[in-house]
Coordinates of C-alpha atoms in Angstrom, one line a residue:
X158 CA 27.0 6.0 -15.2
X159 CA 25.7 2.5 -15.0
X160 CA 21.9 1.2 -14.6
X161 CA 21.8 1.6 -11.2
X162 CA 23.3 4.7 -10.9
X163 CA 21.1 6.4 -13.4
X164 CA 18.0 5.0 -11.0
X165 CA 19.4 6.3 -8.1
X166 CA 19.6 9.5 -9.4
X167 CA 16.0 9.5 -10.6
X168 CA 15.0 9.0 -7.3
X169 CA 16.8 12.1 -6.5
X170 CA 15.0 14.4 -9.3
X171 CA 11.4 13.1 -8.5
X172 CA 12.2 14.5 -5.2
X173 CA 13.4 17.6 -6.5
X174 CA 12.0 20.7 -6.2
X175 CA 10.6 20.0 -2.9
X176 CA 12.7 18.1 -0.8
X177 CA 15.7 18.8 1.4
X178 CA 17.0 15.5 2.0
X179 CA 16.6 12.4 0.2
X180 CA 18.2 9.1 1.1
X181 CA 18.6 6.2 -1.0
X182 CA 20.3 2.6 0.4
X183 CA 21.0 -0.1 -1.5
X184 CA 22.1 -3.5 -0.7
X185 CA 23.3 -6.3 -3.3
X186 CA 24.7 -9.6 -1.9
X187 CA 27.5 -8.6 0.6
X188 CA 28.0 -5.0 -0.7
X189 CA 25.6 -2.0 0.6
X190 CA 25.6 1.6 0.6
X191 CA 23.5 4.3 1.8
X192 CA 23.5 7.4 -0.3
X193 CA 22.7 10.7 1.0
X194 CA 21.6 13.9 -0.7
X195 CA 20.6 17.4 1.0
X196 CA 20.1 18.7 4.4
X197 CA 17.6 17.6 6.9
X198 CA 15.9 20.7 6.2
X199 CA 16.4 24.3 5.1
X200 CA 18.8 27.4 5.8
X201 CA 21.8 26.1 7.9
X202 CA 20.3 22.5 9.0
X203 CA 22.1 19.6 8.9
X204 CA 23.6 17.7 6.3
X205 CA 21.6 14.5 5.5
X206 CA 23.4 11.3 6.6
X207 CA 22.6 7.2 6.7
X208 CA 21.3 8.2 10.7
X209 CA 19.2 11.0 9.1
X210 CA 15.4 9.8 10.4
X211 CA 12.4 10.0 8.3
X212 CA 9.0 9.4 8.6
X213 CA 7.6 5.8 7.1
X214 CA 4.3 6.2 6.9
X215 CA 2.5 2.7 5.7
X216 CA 5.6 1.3 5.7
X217 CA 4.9 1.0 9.3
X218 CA 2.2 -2.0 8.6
X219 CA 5.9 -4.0 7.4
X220 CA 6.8 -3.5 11.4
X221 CA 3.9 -4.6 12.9
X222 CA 3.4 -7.5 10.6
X223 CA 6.5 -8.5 11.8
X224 CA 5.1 -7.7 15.2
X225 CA 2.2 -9.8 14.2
X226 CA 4.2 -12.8 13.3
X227 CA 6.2 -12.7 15.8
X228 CA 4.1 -13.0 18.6
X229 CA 2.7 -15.9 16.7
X230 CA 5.7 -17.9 16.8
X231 CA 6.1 -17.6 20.6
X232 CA 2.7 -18.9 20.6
X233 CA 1.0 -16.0 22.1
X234 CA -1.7 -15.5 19.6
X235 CA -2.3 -17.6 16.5
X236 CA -3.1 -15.5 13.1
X237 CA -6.6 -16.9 12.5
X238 CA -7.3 -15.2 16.3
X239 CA -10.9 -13.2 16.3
X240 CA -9.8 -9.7 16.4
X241 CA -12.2 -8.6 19.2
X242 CA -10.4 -11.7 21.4
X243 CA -7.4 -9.5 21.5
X244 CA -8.7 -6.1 22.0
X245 CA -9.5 -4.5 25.5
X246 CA -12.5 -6.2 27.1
X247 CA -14.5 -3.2 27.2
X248 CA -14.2 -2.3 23.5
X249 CA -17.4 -3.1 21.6
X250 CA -17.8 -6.2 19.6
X251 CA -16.0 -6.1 16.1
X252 CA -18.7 -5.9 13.3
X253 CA -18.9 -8.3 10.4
X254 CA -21.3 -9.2 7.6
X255 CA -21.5 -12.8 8.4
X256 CA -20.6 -15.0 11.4
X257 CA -17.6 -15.8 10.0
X258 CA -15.4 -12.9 12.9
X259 CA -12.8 -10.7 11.6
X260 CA -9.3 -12.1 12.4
X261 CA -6.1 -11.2 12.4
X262 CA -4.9 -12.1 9.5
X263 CA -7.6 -10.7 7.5
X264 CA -6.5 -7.3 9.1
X265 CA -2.6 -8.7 8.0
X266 CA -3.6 -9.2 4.6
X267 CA -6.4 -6.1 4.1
X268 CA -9.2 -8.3 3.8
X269 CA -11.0 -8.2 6.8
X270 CA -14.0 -6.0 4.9
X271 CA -13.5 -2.6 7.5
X272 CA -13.3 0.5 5.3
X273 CA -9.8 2.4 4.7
X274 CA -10.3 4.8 7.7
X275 CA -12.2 4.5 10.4
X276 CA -15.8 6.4 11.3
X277 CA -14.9 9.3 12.8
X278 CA -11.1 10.2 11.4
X279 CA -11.9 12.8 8.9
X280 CA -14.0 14.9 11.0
X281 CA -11.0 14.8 13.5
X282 CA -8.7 15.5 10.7
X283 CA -10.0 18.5 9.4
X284 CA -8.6 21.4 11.3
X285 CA -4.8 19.4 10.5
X286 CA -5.6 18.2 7.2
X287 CA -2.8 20.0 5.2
X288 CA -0.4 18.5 8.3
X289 CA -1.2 16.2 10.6
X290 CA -4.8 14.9 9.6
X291 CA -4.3 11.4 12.4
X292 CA -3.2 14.1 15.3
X293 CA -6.6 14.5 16.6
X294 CA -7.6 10.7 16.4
X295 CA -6.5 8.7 19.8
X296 CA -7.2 5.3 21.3
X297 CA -10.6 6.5 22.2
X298 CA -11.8 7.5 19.0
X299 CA -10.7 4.1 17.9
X300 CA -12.7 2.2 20.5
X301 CA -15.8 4.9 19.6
X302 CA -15.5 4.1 15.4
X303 CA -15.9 0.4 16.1
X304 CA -19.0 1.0 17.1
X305 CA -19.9 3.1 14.0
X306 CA -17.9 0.6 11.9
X307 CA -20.3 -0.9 9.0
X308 CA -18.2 -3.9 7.5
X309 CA -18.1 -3.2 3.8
X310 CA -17.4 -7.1 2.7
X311 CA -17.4 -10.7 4.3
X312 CA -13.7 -11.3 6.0
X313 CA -11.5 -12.8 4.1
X314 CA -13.8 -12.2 0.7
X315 CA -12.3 -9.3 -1.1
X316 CA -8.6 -7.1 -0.9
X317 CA -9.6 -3.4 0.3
X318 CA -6.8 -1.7 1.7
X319 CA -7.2 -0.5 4.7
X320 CA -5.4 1.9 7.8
X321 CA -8.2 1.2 9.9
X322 CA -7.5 -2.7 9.7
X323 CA -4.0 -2.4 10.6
X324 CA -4.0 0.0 12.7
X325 CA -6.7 -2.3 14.5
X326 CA -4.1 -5.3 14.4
X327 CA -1.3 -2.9 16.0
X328 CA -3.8 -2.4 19.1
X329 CA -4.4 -6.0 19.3
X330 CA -1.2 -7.0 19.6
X331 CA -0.4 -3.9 21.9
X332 CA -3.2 -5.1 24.1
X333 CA -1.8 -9.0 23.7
X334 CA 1.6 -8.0 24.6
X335 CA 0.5 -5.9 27.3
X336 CA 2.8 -2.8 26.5
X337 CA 1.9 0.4 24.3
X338 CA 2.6 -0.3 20.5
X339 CA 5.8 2.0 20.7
X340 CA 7.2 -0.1 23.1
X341 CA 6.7 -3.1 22.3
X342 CA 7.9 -2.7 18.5
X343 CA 11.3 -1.5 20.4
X344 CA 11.4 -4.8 22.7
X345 CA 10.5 -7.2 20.3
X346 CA 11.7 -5.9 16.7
X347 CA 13.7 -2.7 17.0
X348 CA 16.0 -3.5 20.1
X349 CA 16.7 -7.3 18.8
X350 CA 17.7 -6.2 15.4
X351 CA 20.1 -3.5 16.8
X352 CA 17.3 -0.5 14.8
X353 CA 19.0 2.0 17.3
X354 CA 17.0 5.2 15.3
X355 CA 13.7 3.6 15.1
X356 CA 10.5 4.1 16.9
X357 CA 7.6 6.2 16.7
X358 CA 8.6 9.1 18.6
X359 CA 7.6 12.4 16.9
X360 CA 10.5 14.4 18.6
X361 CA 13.5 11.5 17.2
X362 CA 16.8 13.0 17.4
X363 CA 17.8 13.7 13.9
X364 CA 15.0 13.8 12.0
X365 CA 14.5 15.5 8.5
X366 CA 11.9 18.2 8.6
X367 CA 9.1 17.2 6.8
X368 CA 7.8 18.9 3.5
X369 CA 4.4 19.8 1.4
X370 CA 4.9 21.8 -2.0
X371 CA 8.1 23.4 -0.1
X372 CA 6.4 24.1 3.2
X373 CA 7.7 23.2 6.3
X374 CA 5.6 20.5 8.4
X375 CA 5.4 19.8 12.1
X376 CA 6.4 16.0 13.1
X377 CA 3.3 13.5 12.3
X378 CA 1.1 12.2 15.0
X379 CA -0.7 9.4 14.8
X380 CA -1.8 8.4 18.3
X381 CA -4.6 6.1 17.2
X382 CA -3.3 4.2 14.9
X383 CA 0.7 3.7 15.7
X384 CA 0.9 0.6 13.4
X385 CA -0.4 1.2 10.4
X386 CA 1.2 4.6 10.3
X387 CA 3.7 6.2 13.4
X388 CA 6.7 4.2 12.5
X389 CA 10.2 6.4 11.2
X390 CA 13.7 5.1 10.8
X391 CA 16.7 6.0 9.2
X392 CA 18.1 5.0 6.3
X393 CA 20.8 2.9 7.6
X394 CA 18.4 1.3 9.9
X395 CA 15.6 0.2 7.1
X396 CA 18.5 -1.2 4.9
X397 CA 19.0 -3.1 8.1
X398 CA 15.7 -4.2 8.8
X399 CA 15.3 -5.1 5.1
X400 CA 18.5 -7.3 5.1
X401 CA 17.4 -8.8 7.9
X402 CA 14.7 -10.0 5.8
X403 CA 16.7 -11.2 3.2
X404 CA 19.2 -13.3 5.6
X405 CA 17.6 -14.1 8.7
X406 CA 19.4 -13.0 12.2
X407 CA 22.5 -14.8 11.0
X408 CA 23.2 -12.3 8.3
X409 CA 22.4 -9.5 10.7
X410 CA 25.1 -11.2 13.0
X411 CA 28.0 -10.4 10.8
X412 CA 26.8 -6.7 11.0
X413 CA 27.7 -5.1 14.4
X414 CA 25.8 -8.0 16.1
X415 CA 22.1 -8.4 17.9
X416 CA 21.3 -7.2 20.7
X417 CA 20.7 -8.7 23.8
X418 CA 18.6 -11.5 21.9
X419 CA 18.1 -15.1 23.9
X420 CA 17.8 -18.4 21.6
X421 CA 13.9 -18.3 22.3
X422 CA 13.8 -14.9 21.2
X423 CA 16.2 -15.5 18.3
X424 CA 14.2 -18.4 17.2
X425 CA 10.8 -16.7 17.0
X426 CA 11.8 -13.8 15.5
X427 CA 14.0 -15.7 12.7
X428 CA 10.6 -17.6 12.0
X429 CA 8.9 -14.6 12.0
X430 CA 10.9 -13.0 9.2
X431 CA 10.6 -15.9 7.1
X432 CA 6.8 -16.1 7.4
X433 CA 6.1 -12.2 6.8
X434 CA 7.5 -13.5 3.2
X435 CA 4.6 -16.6 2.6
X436 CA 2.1 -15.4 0.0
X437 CA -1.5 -15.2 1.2
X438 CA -3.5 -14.5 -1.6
X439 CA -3.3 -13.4 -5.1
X440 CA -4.4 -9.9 -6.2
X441 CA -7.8 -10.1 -9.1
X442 CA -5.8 -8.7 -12.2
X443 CA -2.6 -7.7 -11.1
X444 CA -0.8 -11.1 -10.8
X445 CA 0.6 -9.1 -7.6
X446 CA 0.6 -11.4 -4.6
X447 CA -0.1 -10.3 -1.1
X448 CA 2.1 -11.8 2.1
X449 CA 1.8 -10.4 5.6
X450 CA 1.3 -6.7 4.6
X451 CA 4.2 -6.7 2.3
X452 CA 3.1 -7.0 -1.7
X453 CA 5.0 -9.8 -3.9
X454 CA 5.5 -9.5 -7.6
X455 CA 7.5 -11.8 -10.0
X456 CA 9.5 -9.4 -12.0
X457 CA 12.9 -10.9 -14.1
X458 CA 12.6 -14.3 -12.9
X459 CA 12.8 -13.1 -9.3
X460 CA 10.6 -11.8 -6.3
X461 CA 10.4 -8.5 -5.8
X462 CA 8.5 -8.1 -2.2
X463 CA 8.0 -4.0 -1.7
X464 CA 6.1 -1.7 0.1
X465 CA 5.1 2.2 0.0
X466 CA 4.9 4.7 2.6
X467 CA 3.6 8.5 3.2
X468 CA 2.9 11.0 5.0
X469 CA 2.0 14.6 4.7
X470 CA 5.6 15.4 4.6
X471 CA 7.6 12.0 3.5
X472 CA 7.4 9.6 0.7
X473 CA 9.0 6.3 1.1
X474 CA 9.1 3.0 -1.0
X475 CA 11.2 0.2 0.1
X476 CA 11.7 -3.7 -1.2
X477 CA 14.1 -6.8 -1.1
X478 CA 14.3 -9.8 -3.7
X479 CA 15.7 -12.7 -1.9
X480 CA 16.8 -14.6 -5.4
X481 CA 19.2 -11.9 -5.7
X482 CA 20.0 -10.8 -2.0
X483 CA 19.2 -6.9 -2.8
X484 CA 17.5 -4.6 -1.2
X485 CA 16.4 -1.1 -1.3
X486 CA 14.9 2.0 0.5
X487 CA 14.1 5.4 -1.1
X488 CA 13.0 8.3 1.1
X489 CA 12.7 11.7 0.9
X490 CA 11.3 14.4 3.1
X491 CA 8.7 15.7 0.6
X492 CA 5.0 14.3 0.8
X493 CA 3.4 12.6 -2.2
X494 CA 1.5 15.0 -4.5
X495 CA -0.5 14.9 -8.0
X496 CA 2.2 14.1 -10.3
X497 CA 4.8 13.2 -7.8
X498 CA 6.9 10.1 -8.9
X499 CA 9.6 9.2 -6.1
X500 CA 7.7 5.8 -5.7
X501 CA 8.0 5.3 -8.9
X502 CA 11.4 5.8 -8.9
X503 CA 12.5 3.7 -5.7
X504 CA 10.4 0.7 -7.3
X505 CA 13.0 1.2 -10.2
X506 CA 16.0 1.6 -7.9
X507 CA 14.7 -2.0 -6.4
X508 CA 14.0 -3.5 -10.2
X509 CA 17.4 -2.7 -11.7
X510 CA 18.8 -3.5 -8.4
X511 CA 17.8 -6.8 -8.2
X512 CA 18.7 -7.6 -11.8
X513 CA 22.2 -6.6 -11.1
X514 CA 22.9 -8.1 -8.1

């Protein structure tokens, strides 16, 4: 069994004994494979395949950063937009400790000094909090806990991630691009890069059932705050979306095509991928450097850009190092728990991944 091989399987026992399926993709220059463990749940379900759908959690914030850039390059916003430019007009006015407004690419970047969640969330989250804590928070109670919203730093001052801030951005650009978040993601991101199981529909066809300890979970809601949180995929279609990354639409065009995408369109979103990538700022202590949403670490001589995701039921890390042309994504359909280490063990799938390439 070689490196690679030996952290795929880890991935697999960090999963275990909860989990029903677990699916880990792997891409290294012009080779990939997508390797698929379990059923989508227990009893009789259905075996686990690359179209198997689970639930990304923050990996979401990767899509709407995207999103975010995206838009940006078609000239429809600018990053450095006040926020409260781009929400509803009859929102309240977006706090801040200074004059200095929160913009969108402090929300982008988690420095836009809002707390993690917004006021209100937990008290809505308590009668689901072993299952679907966001269920009970909508658009509403978003527009309410602005107004109850006490800034906790000066934008652009100090790193504090934060749900709240993106899930903010993800309504901005909703109410930019004049479409619901869902929607939107699928016309701009999903549809053009041919993502044919992503969304942020609850109910997707072939989805994993979600698990906590072994215990069944319903599908995850999170009305109020769709991009920092509502996005799933399957595993064929992150490895997809992360190559895309890697080589621009060109690259995707060797792979079944794109769909239905214009030069305009093409253009922007090509530009788009390439800027999600530019380092913002560097993390106090770390060395970790922070782009649009995704984090950046030198590791081996390379780039390791990466991101983790969760909900109550899933646990997701996935990553890409240009250098090397690899990429990775590790899910399984167990939620994270005190001692859990699939994250840990998808970061390593990436590592030895990119080494090898």
């Amino acid at each position: 069994m070689n490196a690679l091989d030996t952290a795929v399987a880890a991935v697999v026992r960090a999963a275990e004994p909860h989990a029903t399926a677990v699916t880990v993709a792997v891409a290294r220059g012009e080779r990939q494979e997508v390797r698929c463990h379990g059923r989508t749940g227990r009893g009789r379900a259905a075996a686990c395949t690359p179209d198997t759908v689970f639930e990304l959690g923050s990996v979401s914030k990767t899509f709407t950063a995207l999103l975010l850039a995206e838009m940006a390059a078609r000239g429809e916003l600018a990053l450095d937009d006040p926020l409260e430019h781009r929400l509803p007009p009859n929102w309240p006015p977006v706090p801040s400790r200074c004059a200095e407004p929160v913009r969108l690419l402090h929300l982008a970047t988690h420095t836009s000094g809002l707390p993690r969640l917004p006021p209100g969330l937990l008290a809505a989250a308590l009668p689901r909090w072993r299952s679907n804590p966001y269920a009970g928070f909508g658009d509403d109670d978003l527009r309410k806990a602005l107004a109850r919203t006490t800034p906790r730093r000066r934008p652009g001052e100090h790193y504090r991630y934060s749900n709240y801030g993106v899930g903010l951005l993800g309504r901005a650009l909703a109410e930019t691009g004049r479409s619901p978040y869902g929607a939107l993601l699928a016309e701009r991101i999903c549809g053009p890069l041919g993502l044919r199981a992503t969304g942020c529909a609850p109910d997707a066809p072939g989805r994993a059932t979600g698990h906590l300890r072994g215990r069944e979970l319903p599908p995850w809601h999170a009305p109020g705050l769709p991009g920092a949180a509502a996005v799933r995929a399957s595993g064929a279609d992150v490895l997809r979306y992360l190559r895309a990354h890697l080589d621009g639409l060109d690259g995707l065009d060797g792979m079944n095509g794109l769909d239905g995408l214009d030069a305009a369109a093409g253009t922007s979103l090509g530009a788009a991928l390439r800027e999600v990538r530019r380092p913002r700022l560097r993390l106090p202590r770390s060395g970790d450097e922070v782009c649009l949403v995704w984090n950046r670490r030198r590791s081996g001589g390379h780039d390791l850009y990466f991101h983790a995701g969760a909900t109550r039921g899933f646990t997701v890390l996935v990553g890409f190092s240009p250098q090397t042309a690899a990429a990775v994504a590790a899910l399984a359909n167990t939620g994270p728990t005190l001692g859990s280490h699939v994250v840990q063990a998808g970061y390593e799938v990436l590592r030895v991944a990119a080494r090898t390439a």
